[in-house]
Amino acid sequence: MAVVRLSAAGFALQTTLERIPEVEFEVERVVAHETGKVMPYIWATADPEHADDLRAALEDDPTTGGVELLVEADGEWLYRMEWVGQTQFVVHILVDEKGTIVGATGKEGEWRLQIMFPDRDSLGETYDFCEVNDIPIEIEQIYRMDQSPRRGQYSLTEEQYETLVAAFERGYYDIPRGISGDQLSDELGISHQALSERLRRAYKNLISNALVVRDDECR
């Protein structure tokens, strides 16, 4: 597993991130085809008053095409779109190296991706690919999946895992609470709304992977 950072300027949604500075993106799922198409499903979080501006920014962004709104909640939207332009990096990972993007978040002009490679050689090939194609990439962390069993086992992104741990350690789940949601979000440097949404997604992953027994697992 590798955690990498790269600028939106060399990747995707730079224009949108510049026009709506407060927006945060979290990739729910990404599909890449050998034809070079990258089709992500992305959650966007921002103030509800920016809904129309966000939609317009995504549609005008030179790295997107076929933007479609699938789900709309209070300050949270799920979009399906096609990434075009400088996203050959994702095609290389998913198609050429048979990797998996476990999590990806974009905010403040930067993307942070958690990528599971089949072996270390695949990571090396990806790094060389970025060098040749002038894609500025920073490898923040490399670890084996068995070095992070609690997070990997339950399909939590790194941010979800760290937020859950911080909430637990600071007494957010105590009765009475040792810290309020506003205080916890301030400590994490995110909005209260972003905290609530991140925790909700983490709960969903925990329930889905730890408590729910699927039919195919009983056979």
Tab-separated table of C-alpha atoms in Angstrom:
chain	number	residue	atom	x	y	z
A	1	MET	CA	0.000	0.000	0.000
A	2	ALA	CA	1.256	3.481	-0.835
A	3	VAL	CA	-0.010	6.918	0.147
A	4	VAL	CA	0.836	9.528	-2.470
A	5	ARG	CA	0.238	13.223	-2.919
A	6	LEU	CA	0.047	15.195	-6.135
A	7	SER	CA	-1.055	18.660	-7.146
A	8	ALA	CA	-4.461	19.097	-8.702
A	9	ALA	CA	-2.658	21.117	-11.378
A	10	GLY	CA	-1.065	17.908	-12.637
A	11	PHE	CA	-4.069	15.709	-12.083
A	12	ALA	CA	-7.783	16.602	-11.873
A	13	LEU	CA	-10.328	19.259	-10.842
A	14	GLN	CA	-7.824	22.071	-10.416
A	15	THR	CA	-10.233	24.663	-11.792
A	16	THR	CA	-13.071	23.544	-9.541
A	17	LEU	CA	-10.858	23.570	-6.455
A	18	GLU	CA	-9.758	27.105	-7.315
A	19	ARG	CA	-13.291	28.403	-7.949
A	20	ILE	CA	-14.772	26.757	-4.829
A	21	PRO	CA	-11.855	26.845	-2.333
A	22	GLU	CA	-13.825	25.257	0.502
A	23	VAL	CA	-14.954	22.183	-1.445
A	24	GLU	CA	-13.601	18.766	-0.498
A	25	PHE	CA	-13.759	15.748	-2.786
A	26	GLU	CA	-13.721	12.106	-1.794
A	27	VAL	CA	-13.663	9.428	-4.462
A	28	GLU	CA	-16.222	6.724	-3.778
A	29	ARG	CA	-15.201	4.504	-6.678
A	30	VAL	CA	-13.106	4.881	-9.810
A	31	VAL	CA	-13.204	2.839	-12.993
A	32	ALA	CA	-10.556	3.012	-15.712
A	33	HIS	CA	-10.765	1.516	-19.174
A	34	GLU	CA	-7.997	0.479	-21.546
A	35	THR	CA	-9.330	3.131	-23.914
A	36	GLY	CA	-7.972	5.717	-21.484
A	37	LYS	CA	-11.277	6.674	-19.922
A	38	VAL	CA	-11.376	7.328	-16.185
A	39	MET	CA	-14.873	7.419	-14.664
A	40	PRO	CA	-14.939	8.240	-10.942
A	41	TYR	CA	-17.869	8.506	-8.559
A	42	ILE	CA	-17.065	11.443	-6.294
A	43	TRP	CA	-18.601	12.891	-3.144
A	44	ALA	CA	-18.294	16.664	-2.950
A	45	THR	CA	-18.735	18.499	0.350
A	46	ALA	CA	-19.298	22.247	0.622
A	47	ASP	CA	-21.691	24.835	1.978
A	48	PRO	CA	-25.165	24.198	0.497
A	49	GLU	CA	-25.266	27.773	-0.816
A	50	HIS	CA	-22.493	26.822	-3.262
A	51	ALA	CA	-24.460	23.976	-4.865
A	52	ASP	CA	-25.121	25.771	-8.160
A	53	ASP	CA	-21.612	27.233	-8.319
A	54	LEU	CA	-20.117	23.799	-7.701
A	55	ARG	CA	-22.173	22.177	-10.437
A	56	ALA	CA	-21.191	24.924	-12.882
A	57	ALA	CA	-17.516	24.677	-11.907
A	58	LEU	CA	-17.469	20.916	-12.439
A	59	GLU	CA	-19.144	21.212	-15.828
A	60	ASP	CA	-16.692	23.946	-16.903
A	61	ASP	CA	-13.616	22.140	-15.545
A	62	PRO	CA	-11.311	21.148	-18.441
A	63	THR	CA	-10.527	17.828	-16.740
A	64	THR	CA	-14.145	16.624	-16.639
A	65	GLY	CA	-16.812	15.484	-19.046
A	66	GLY	CA	-20.308	14.059	-18.752
A	67	VAL	CA	-20.834	15.367	-15.216
A	68	GLU	CA	-23.957	13.808	-13.683
A	69	LEU	CA	-25.424	14.474	-10.242
A	70	LEU	CA	-26.572	11.191	-8.666
A	71	VAL	CA	-27.310	12.085	-5.038
A	72	GLU	CA	-27.972	15.424	-3.364
A	73	ALA	CA	-27.966	15.875	0.403
A	74	ASP	CA	-27.466	18.840	2.732
A	75	GLY	CA	-24.042	20.090	1.691
A	76	GLU	CA	-23.044	16.808	0.097
A	77	TRP	CA	-23.354	15.647	-3.510
A	78	LEU	CA	-22.429	12.441	-5.305
A	79	TYR	CA	-21.325	12.965	-8.882
A	80	ARG	CA	-20.439	10.609	-11.682
A	81	MET	CA	-18.172	12.047	-14.341
A	82	GLU	CA	-15.418	11.288	-16.785
A	83	TRP	CA	-11.921	12.531	-16.076
A	84	VAL	CA	-10.060	13.638	-19.166
A	85	GLY	CA	-6.651	15.111	-19.870
A	86	GLN	CA	-3.943	14.451	-17.312
A	87	THR	CA	-5.487	11.410	-15.637
A	88	GLN	CA	-3.404	8.815	-17.502
A	89	PHE	CA	-1.768	8.301	-14.106
A	90	VAL	CA	-4.946	6.565	-12.888
A	91	VAL	CA	-5.248	4.483	-16.061
A	92	HIS	CA	-1.669	3.297	-15.592
A	93	ILE	CA	-2.323	2.255	-11.988
A	94	LEU	CA	-5.607	0.447	-12.598
A	95	VAL	CA	-5.031	-1.016	-16.057
A	96	ASP	CA	-1.280	-1.457	-16.514
A	97	GLU	CA	-0.225	-2.212	-12.928
A	98	LYS	CA	-3.460	-3.904	-11.772
A	99	GLY	CA	-3.556	-1.639	-8.737
A	100	THR	CA	-6.527	-0.506	-6.668
A	101	ILE	CA	-7.266	3.024	-5.487
A	102	VAL	CA	-8.525	2.407	-1.963
A	103	GLY	CA	-9.181	6.050	-1.160
A	104	ALA	CA	-8.682	9.463	-2.726
A	105	THR	CA	-9.401	12.935	-1.381
A	106	GLY	CA	-8.948	16.313	-3.005
A	107	LYS	CA	-8.907	19.685	-1.289
A	108	GLU	CA	-6.951	22.933	-1.223
A	109	GLY	CA	-5.376	22.277	-4.610
A	110	GLU	CA	-4.011	18.855	-3.759
A	111	TRP	CA	-4.976	15.188	-4.071
A	112	ARG	CA	-4.062	12.431	-1.630
A	113	LEU	CA	-4.458	8.848	-2.795
A	114	GLN	CA	-4.180	5.517	-1.014
A	115	ILE	CA	-3.187	2.908	-3.590
A	116	MET	CA	-2.872	-0.851	-3.161
A	117	PHE	CA	-0.289	-2.322	-5.534
A	118	PRO	CA	0.121	-6.058	-6.184
A	119	ASP	CA	3.852	-5.763	-5.416
A	120	ARG	CA	6.630	-3.216	-4.877
A	121	ASP	CA	7.719	-3.453	-8.523
A	122	SER	CA	4.316	-2.083	-9.569
A	123	LEU	CA	4.847	0.916	-7.315
A	124	GLY	CA	8.277	1.445	-8.843
A	125	GLU	CA	6.865	1.256	-12.357
A	126	THR	CA	4.206	3.813	-11.435
A	127	TYR	CA	6.798	6.190	-10.008
A	128	ASP	CA	8.895	5.852	-13.188
A	129	PHE	CA	5.761	6.464	-15.286
A	130	CYS	CA	5.128	9.711	-13.423
A	131	GLU	CA	8.746	10.802	-13.868
A	132	VAL	CA	8.668	10.195	-17.624
A	133	ASN	CA	5.327	11.974	-18.019
A	134	ASP	CA	6.241	14.944	-15.806
A	135	ILE	CA	3.582	14.149	-13.218
A	136	PRO	CA	4.813	15.588	-9.895
A	137	ILE	CA	4.108	12.914	-7.312
A	138	GLU	CA	5.222	12.626	-3.697
A	139	ILE	CA	5.242	9.234	-2.004
A	140	GLU	CA	4.241	9.978	1.564
A	141	GLN	CA	4.121	6.465	3.001
A	142	ILE	CA	4.613	2.825	1.998
A	143	TYR	CA	3.441	-0.082	4.115
A	144	ARG	CA	2.209	-3.643	3.860
A	145	MET	CA	-1.498	-4.247	4.348
A	146	ASP	CA	-0.769	-6.366	7.421
A	147	GLN	CA	0.846	-3.299	9.024
A	148	SER	CA	-2.547	-1.540	9.138
A	149	PRO	CA	-5.016	-4.377	9.781
A	150	ARG	CA	-7.631	-2.390	11.649
A	151	ARG	CA	-8.092	0.117	8.862
A	152	GLY	CA	-7.669	-2.192	5.872
A	153	GLN	CA	-9.886	-4.901	7.299
A	154	TYR	CA	-12.914	-2.615	7.451
A	155	SER	CA	-12.306	-0.642	4.208
A	156	LEU	CA	-11.754	2.626	6.047
A	157	THR	CA	-9.864	5.415	4.331
A	158	GLU	CA	-6.926	6.774	6.296
A	159	GLU	CA	-8.846	9.958	7.125
A	160	GLN	CA	-11.862	7.964	8.321
A	161	TYR	CA	-9.666	5.738	10.485
A	162	GLU	CA	-7.759	8.651	12.008
A	163	THR	CA	-10.982	10.576	12.680
A	164	LEU	CA	-12.610	7.619	14.418
A	165	VAL	CA	-9.523	7.084	16.586
A	166	ALA	CA	-9.301	10.796	17.440
A	167	ALA	CA	-13.009	10.870	18.342
A	168	PHE	CA	-12.600	7.837	20.592
A	169	GLU	CA	-9.430	9.054	22.316
A	170	ARG	CA	-10.832	12.553	22.932
A	171	GLY	CA	-14.027	11.235	24.523
A	172	TYR	CA	-16.469	12.064	21.739
A	173	TYR	CA	-18.326	8.802	22.371
A	174	ASP	CA	-18.286	9.089	26.164
A	175	ILE	CA	-21.436	9.813	28.188
A	176	PRO	CA	-21.315	12.693	28.845
A	177	ARG	CA	-19.089	13.613	25.934
A	178	GLY	CA	-15.552	14.660	26.713
A	179	ILE	CA	-15.410	16.838	23.611
A	180	SER	CA	-18.056	18.420	21.415
A	181	GLY	CA	-18.328	17.994	17.672
A	182	ASP	CA	-17.296	21.621	17.146
A	183	GLN	CA	-14.214	21.184	19.325
A	184	LEU	CA	-13.219	17.945	17.612
A	185	SER	CA	-13.657	19.411	14.137
A	186	ASP	CA	-11.519	22.417	15.155
A	187	GLU	CA	-8.750	20.094	16.369
A	188	LEU	CA	-8.863	18.146	13.098
A	189	GLY	CA	-8.919	21.338	11.041
A	190	ILE	CA	-12.187	20.560	9.250
A	191	SER	CA	-15.713	21.907	9.389
A	192	HIS	CA	-18.316	20.388	11.711
A	193	GLN	CA	-20.271	19.305	8.663
A	194	ALA	CA	-17.231	17.579	7.149
A	195	LEU	CA	-16.643	15.811	10.489
A	196	SER	CA	-20.210	14.516	10.605
A	197	GLU	CA	-20.069	13.280	7.019
A	198	ARG	CA	-16.677	11.611	7.476
A	199	LEU	CA	-17.856	9.821	10.609
A	200	ARG	CA	-21.064	8.749	8.885
A	201	ARG	CA	-19.138	7.195	6.003
A	202	ALA	CA	-16.792	5.509	8.477
A	203	TYR	CA	-19.766	4.053	10.387
A	204	LYS	CA	-21.190	2.778	7.095
A	205	ASN	CA	-17.916	1.034	6.215
A	206	LEU	CA	-17.594	-0.457	9.696
A	207	ILE	CA	-21.151	-1.772	9.694
A	208	SER	CA	-20.880	-3.092	6.144
A	209	ASN	CA	-17.578	-4.887	6.707
A	210	ALA	CA	-17.763	-5.851	10.388
A	211	LEU	CA	-21.422	-6.515	11.178
A	212	VAL	CA	-23.343	-7.284	8.006
A	213	VAL	CA	-23.127	-10.864	6.788
A	214	ARG	CA	-23.729	-11.172	3.053
A	215	ASP	CA	-25.351	-14.156	1.401
A	216	ASP	CA	-22.196	-15.110	-0.492
A	217	GLU	CA	-20.244	-15.259	2.766
A	218	CYS	CA	-22.634	-17.906	4.131
A	219	ARG	CA	-22.168	-20.331	1.247
